[in-house]
Amino acid sequence: MEPAIYLDNNATTRVDPEVVAAMLPFFTEHFGNASSMHGFGTAAGAGLARARTQIQALLGAAHDHEVVFTSGGSESDTAAILSALAAYPERREIVTSAVEHPAVLSLCQYLAKQEGYRLHVIPVDERGRLDLEAYREALSERVAVVSIMWANNETGTLFPVEQLAEMAHALDIPFHTDAVQVVGKLPLKLADSAIDMLSLSGHKLHGPKGIGALYIKRGTRFRPLIRGGHQERGRRAGTENVPGIVGLGRAAELALAGLTDENTRVRALRDRLEQGLLARIDHCFVTGDVDNRLPNTANLAFEFIEGEAILLLLNREGVAASSGSACTSGSLEPSHVMRAMGIPYTAAHGATRFSLSRETTEAEIDRVVAVLPGIVERLRSLSPYWNAAEGTTKTFEPAYA
Amino acid sequence: MWNYSEKVKDHFFNPRNAGVLEQPDGVGEVGSIACGDALKLMIKVSPADSRILDARFQTFGCGSAIASSSALTEMIIGKTIDEALTVTNQDIAGYLGGLPPEKMHCSVMGAEALRAAIANYRGEALEAEDDEDGALVCKCFGITEGLLTRAIRTNALTTVETVTAYTKAGGSCATCRDKIEMVLGDVNADMVSEGLLDSARAFRYRGRGLAEAAPVTTPAPARPTAPARPAQVRPSHAAAAKPAAARPAGGALTLVRKIALIQEALEAVRPTFQRDGGDVELVDVDGDTVSVQLFGTCVDCSMSSFTLHMVQEKLSEALGRPVRVVPADDSLAA
């Protein structure tokens, strides 16, 4: 088998060896508690301070103290949303989108069901673009928080969050965005935006798992999720995960340096993959907002076959990808993102995501383009919906389901 | 990644008897593209001795769907029609060295396709077949009462969660949950009276607020517990009328019996937890307060209060009286 080809970077990334190197001394040498007064504590504290400025630089934030370290994207999302609800207890409505990550969507649904909040779930169109009119109508002085993702993890589609934040601000509504897929992939300048809170995650940008951050714009009312010690200026208690934070800082620095590569070479590789597959495989199409999306993400729907079967055969060829198919998640329906876009079932079950990174090579892409057509053909030859002789679909209506 | 057996992988990567059978004697088609899996089974039958000479399949679906189809063809070729009809979904799953619980519906699909193909071979009208299969229960996945009944019986299912894992019914909008509970209650009651199921394990359908009429103080397994059905007066009006009368005398339970019932009910829900990488354990029983310890992913699960609520429902159901379920730490602090 060829060396493994990892194209699932929206799920997680390989920790950059330079990140690991930066972290290691903080396990065994600078292992102190940053709150301690002795030299061990000072070294750890210096690591934290440096990491904070590295994140600030990647985000284009005005102040380093706007960065609060957390355990990852889900904690950041939860802290941001619950903080806004606590800060505006008289407001009983929440605005989010239909294609959010479960970290946001499940929490909002829980709050609606258990706490009685009114939830506005803004729909998307067939290309995954947010319904701006519905968004405008949902905004009111009754809304405690808007939480809308910057880029969709499945399709890479970008939402105009800077504009959405300004619309929310006009009504004095705090705006949070889950940006775990954007940070490290696109240049950001939060200092110039109306975004109040932003979540990021270390392991999506070649940093370690279990570390992330919440950007909280200066002046934003914030109520901590975790109370206790005075860490993070009282905004997130708990002894800091110093090695993780140092790793996240170094990862942010490397990502900032790699932004040009991400938006030129990686983007070109992604396009090469898509064009190669579209040219060789019939009845397949790219999902999402093709002209406005992350440079590293390609989501192709292969009609009349099922995603898990594609992934199993790809895996045998050493290619790692992911799918929005029902079967891969253990749920019984295709992904909520595919359904929100109204992708027909004939295609949604076969939606396959390839997410590249700065480590992806042209040879890897060419290998995928070489093996995938055979895999699709093989599965279609097994499928009762596919008529191989005519290369078209045929009527297959089971008598009883 | 699913933990598929080597046999499943082998049948997925090297499917046997895939493709179209020219001029088949019987064709069975089940599933739909909306469901995410569909199977067309074609059989050739010897007119002399009703033996299945050849079988082919076409399947749209995941790895285990394709593997189940492939296994099915291998299992039935050479069998007579009557022999083939005895093949259950359990047999298919067993042939494959087991399937993950969430994938059991693939084996059910295989068994259903076989039934359909044989019915087609025998010239039984499909419409009649449809009628026999009873009302449509799950509209999302097109699951009929007949299919549910067969899956419940063959696999001795006693919870709605396992019914969903085996048949997909209720796996989408979940609005049919009540109907699934009714079918499950009916079929389990029948199985108990036929001696196929321990009455303590049987699912009892109950409308909101309408507690079990039969006392649960001494559920000797030998005693046929027919009353599972009488409680099924459609509850909407009856329940509201006399909630007080519905409450059984809970004091009759000895502590030992009570703990035994609780343990039993917890055992029944544990697979659900374990599937998500968690677990639940009984810590203490104090009057009507049951403290449990959640483990693994259950601990941090943002839905843990849902989880406890679910456990509470199950325990209240098992004991025939409302109990409060609290996480162990909370109860210690109190």
PDB file of N, CA and C in Angstrom, chain A residues 8-44:
ATOM      1  N   ASP A   8      -8.240  14.683   5.797  1.00  0.00           N
ATOM      2  CA  ASP A   8      -9.334  14.894   6.744  1.00  0.00           C
ATOM      3  C   ASP A   8      -8.935  15.969   7.764  1.00  0.00           C
ATOM      4  N   ASN A   9      -8.338  17.030   7.237  1.00  0.00           N
ATOM      5  CA  ASN A   9      -7.790  18.062   8.126  1.00  0.00           C
ATOM      6  C   ASN A   9      -8.854  18.954   8.763  1.00  0.00           C
ATOM      7  N   ASN A  10     -10.100  18.890   8.276  1.00  0.00           N
ATOM      8  CA  ASN A  10     -11.146  19.638   8.985  1.00  0.00           C
ATOM      9  C   ASN A  10     -11.602  18.878  10.236  1.00  0.00           C
ATOM     10  N   ALA A  11     -11.284  17.590  10.272  1.00  0.00           N
ATOM     11  CA  ALA A  11     -11.580  16.813  11.484  1.00  0.00           C
ATOM     12  C   ALA A  11     -10.507  17.081  12.514  1.00  0.00           C
ATOM     13  N   THR A  12      -9.277  16.867  12.124  1.00  0.00           N
ATOM     14  CA  THR A  12      -8.144  17.249  12.968  1.00  0.00           C
ATOM     15  C   THR A  12      -6.904  17.239  12.107  1.00  0.00           C
ATOM     16  N   THR A  13      -5.836  17.842  12.638  1.00  0.00           N
ATOM     17  CA  THR A  13      -4.598  17.954  11.872  1.00  0.00           C
ATOM     18  C   THR A  13      -3.465  17.261  12.608  1.00  0.00           C
ATOM     19  N   ARG A  14      -2.426  16.975  11.870  1.00  0.00           N
ATOM     20  CA  ARG A  14      -1.220  16.437  12.493  1.00  0.00           C
ATOM     21  C   ARG A  14      -0.563  17.569  13.281  1.00  0.00           C
ATOM     22  N   VAL A  15      -0.121  17.287  14.493  1.00  0.00           N
ATOM     23  CA  VAL A  15       0.600  18.312  15.250  1.00  0.00           C
ATOM     24  C   VAL A  15       1.942  18.539  14.562  1.00  0.00           C
ATOM     25  N   ASP A  16       2.240  19.795  14.256  1.00  0.00           N
ATOM     26  CA  ASP A  16       3.498  20.134  13.601  1.00  0.00           C
ATOM     27  C   ASP A  16       4.657  19.777  14.530  1.00  0.00           C
ATOM     28  N   PRO A  17       5.684  19.089  14.010  1.00  0.00           N
ATOM     29  CA  PRO A  17       6.826  18.735  14.864  1.00  0.00           C
ATOM     30  C   PRO A  17       7.427  19.955  15.575  1.00  0.00           C
ATOM     31  N   GLU A  18       7.371  21.113  14.937  1.00  0.00           N
ATOM     32  CA  GLU A  18       7.900  22.309  15.601  1.00  0.00           C
ATOM     33  C   GLU A  18       7.040  22.695  16.802  1.00  0.00           C
ATOM     34  N   VAL A  19       5.758  22.394  16.707  1.00  0.00           N
ATOM     35  CA  VAL A  19       4.860  22.651  17.833  1.00  0.00           C
ATOM     36  C   VAL A  19       5.218  21.715  18.993  1.00  0.00           C
ATOM     37  N   VAL A  20       5.430  20.463  18.653  1.00  0.00           N
ATOM     38  CA  VAL A  20       5.804  19.492  19.688  1.00  0.00           C
ATOM     39  C   VAL A  20       7.103  19.932  20.356  1.00  0.00           C
ATOM     40  N   ALA A  21       8.071  20.377  19.548  1.00  0.00           N
ATOM     41  CA  ALA A  21       9.360  20.811  20.088  1.00  0.00           C
ATOM     42  C   ALA A  21       9.178  21.988  21.041  1.00  0.00           C
ATOM     43  N   ALA A  22       8.279  22.891  20.690  1.00  0.00           N
ATOM     44  CA  ALA A  22       8.053  24.060  21.552  1.00  0.00           C
ATOM     45  C   ALA A  22       7.404  23.642  22.868  1.00  0.00           C
ATOM     46  N   MET A  23       6.569  22.602  22.808  1.00  0.00           N
ATOM     47  CA  MET A  23       5.830  22.171  24.001  1.00  0.00           C
ATOM     48  C   MET A  23       6.702  21.407  24.999  1.00  0.00           C
ATOM     49  N   LEU A  24       7.597  20.578  24.467  1.00  0.00           N
ATOM     50  CA  LEU A  24       8.286  19.596  25.319  1.00  0.00           C
ATOM     51  C   LEU A  24       8.936  20.183  26.578  1.00  0.00           C
ATOM     52  N   PRO A  25       9.657  21.313  26.480  1.00  0.00           N
ATOM     53  CA  PRO A  25      10.286  21.816  27.716  1.00  0.00           C
ATOM     54  C   PRO A  25       9.273  22.152  28.799  1.00  0.00           C
ATOM     55  N   PHE A  26       8.039  22.403  28.398  1.00  0.00           N
ATOM     56  CA  PHE A  26       7.040  22.813  29.387  1.00  0.00           C
ATOM     57  C   PHE A  26       6.423  21.629  30.140  1.00  0.00           C
ATOM     58  N   PHE A  27       6.843  20.420  29.764  1.00  0.00           N
ATOM     59  CA  PHE A  27       6.427  19.259  30.555  1.00  0.00           C
ATOM     60  C   PHE A  27       7.437  18.977  31.671  1.00  0.00           C
ATOM     61  N   THR A  28       8.725  19.037  31.319  1.00  0.00           N
ATOM     62  CA  THR A  28       9.724  18.527  32.264  1.00  0.00           C
ATOM     63  C   THR A  28      10.652  19.595  32.829  1.00  0.00           C
ATOM     64  N   GLU A  29      10.807  20.711  32.131  1.00  0.00           N
ATOM     65  CA  GLU A  29      11.706  21.751  32.651  1.00  0.00           C
ATOM     66  C   GLU A  29      10.904  22.912  33.236  1.00  0.00           C
ATOM     67  N   HIS A  30      10.098  23.539  32.391  1.00  0.00           N
ATOM     68  CA  HIS A  30       9.301  24.688  32.851  1.00  0.00           C
ATOM     69  C   HIS A  30       7.925  24.200  33.256  1.00  0.00           C
ATOM     70  N   PHE A  31       7.937  23.306  34.232  1.00  0.00           N
ATOM     71  CA  PHE A  31       6.661  22.655  34.575  1.00  0.00           C
ATOM     72  C   PHE A  31       5.874  23.423  35.634  1.00  0.00           C
ATOM     73  N   GLY A  32       6.374  24.581  36.032  1.00  0.00           N
ATOM     74  CA  GLY A  32       5.761  25.293  37.152  1.00  0.00           C
ATOM     75  C   GLY A  32       4.329  25.732  36.887  1.00  0.00           C
ATOM     76  N   ASN A  33       3.702  26.113  37.981  1.00  0.00           N
ATOM     77  CA  ASN A  33       2.365  26.693  37.900  1.00  0.00           C
ATOM     78  C   ASN A  33       2.540  28.185  37.658  1.00  0.00           C
ATOM     79  N   ALA A  34       1.930  28.673  36.603  1.00  0.00           N
ATOM     80  CA  ALA A  34       2.160  30.072  36.217  1.00  0.00           C
ATOM     81  C   ALA A  34       1.781  31.033  37.334  1.00  0.00           C
ATOM     82  N   SER A  35       0.964  30.588  38.281  1.00  0.00           N
ATOM     83  CA  SER A  35       0.549  31.463  39.372  1.00  0.00           C
ATOM     84  C   SER A  35       1.602  31.529  40.493  1.00  0.00           C
ATOM     85  N   SER A  36       2.603  30.626  40.446  1.00  0.00           N
ATOM     86  CA  SER A  36       3.580  30.578  41.532  1.00  0.00           C
ATOM     87  C   SER A  36       4.567  31.737  41.433  1.00  0.00           C
ATOM     88  N   MET A  37       5.139  32.081  42.607  1.00  0.00           N
ATOM     89  CA  MET A  37       6.012  33.254  42.658  1.00  0.00           C
ATOM     90  C   MET A  37       7.460  32.909  42.315  1.00  0.00           C
ATOM     91  N   HIS A  38       7.802  31.624  42.296  1.00  0.00           N
ATOM     92  CA  HIS A  38       9.195  31.267  42.070  1.00  0.00           C
ATOM     93  C   HIS A  38       9.528  31.177  40.583  1.00  0.00           C
ATOM     94  N   GLY A  39      10.790  30.841  40.358  1.00  0.00           N
ATOM     95  CA  GLY A  39      11.292  30.819  38.988  1.00  0.00           C
ATOM     96  C   GLY A  39      10.579  29.848  38.077  1.00  0.00           C
ATOM     97  N   PHE A  40      10.146  28.731  38.638  1.00  0.00           N
ATOM     98  CA  PHE A  40       9.430  27.746  37.810  1.00  0.00           C
ATOM     99  C   PHE A  40       8.137  28.369  37.271  1.00  0.00           C
ATOM    100  N   GLY A  41       7.471  29.100  38.171  1.00  0.00           N
ATOM    101  CA  GLY A  41       6.225  29.758  37.768  1.00  0.00           C
ATOM    102  C   GLY A  41       6.477  30.843  36.738  1.00  0.00           C
ATOM    103  N   THR A  42       7.578  31.557  36.915  1.00  0.00           N
ATOM    104  CA  THR A  42       7.881  32.646  35.988  1.00  0.00           C
ATOM    105  C   THR A  42       8.062  32.127  34.566  1.00  0.00           C
ATOM    106  N   ALA A  43       8.781  30.994  34.453  1.00  0.00           N
ATOM    107  CA  ALA A  43       9.036  30.434  33.120  1.00  0.00           C
ATOM    108  C   ALA A  43       7.719  30.038  32.458  1.00  0.00           C
ATOM    109  N   ALA A  44       6.834  29.405  33.236  1.00  0.00           N
ATOM    110  CA  ALA A  44       5.543  29.002  32.684  1.00  0.00           C
ATOM    111  C   ALA A  44       4.749  30.250  32.290  1.00  0.00           C
TER     112      ALA A  44
END
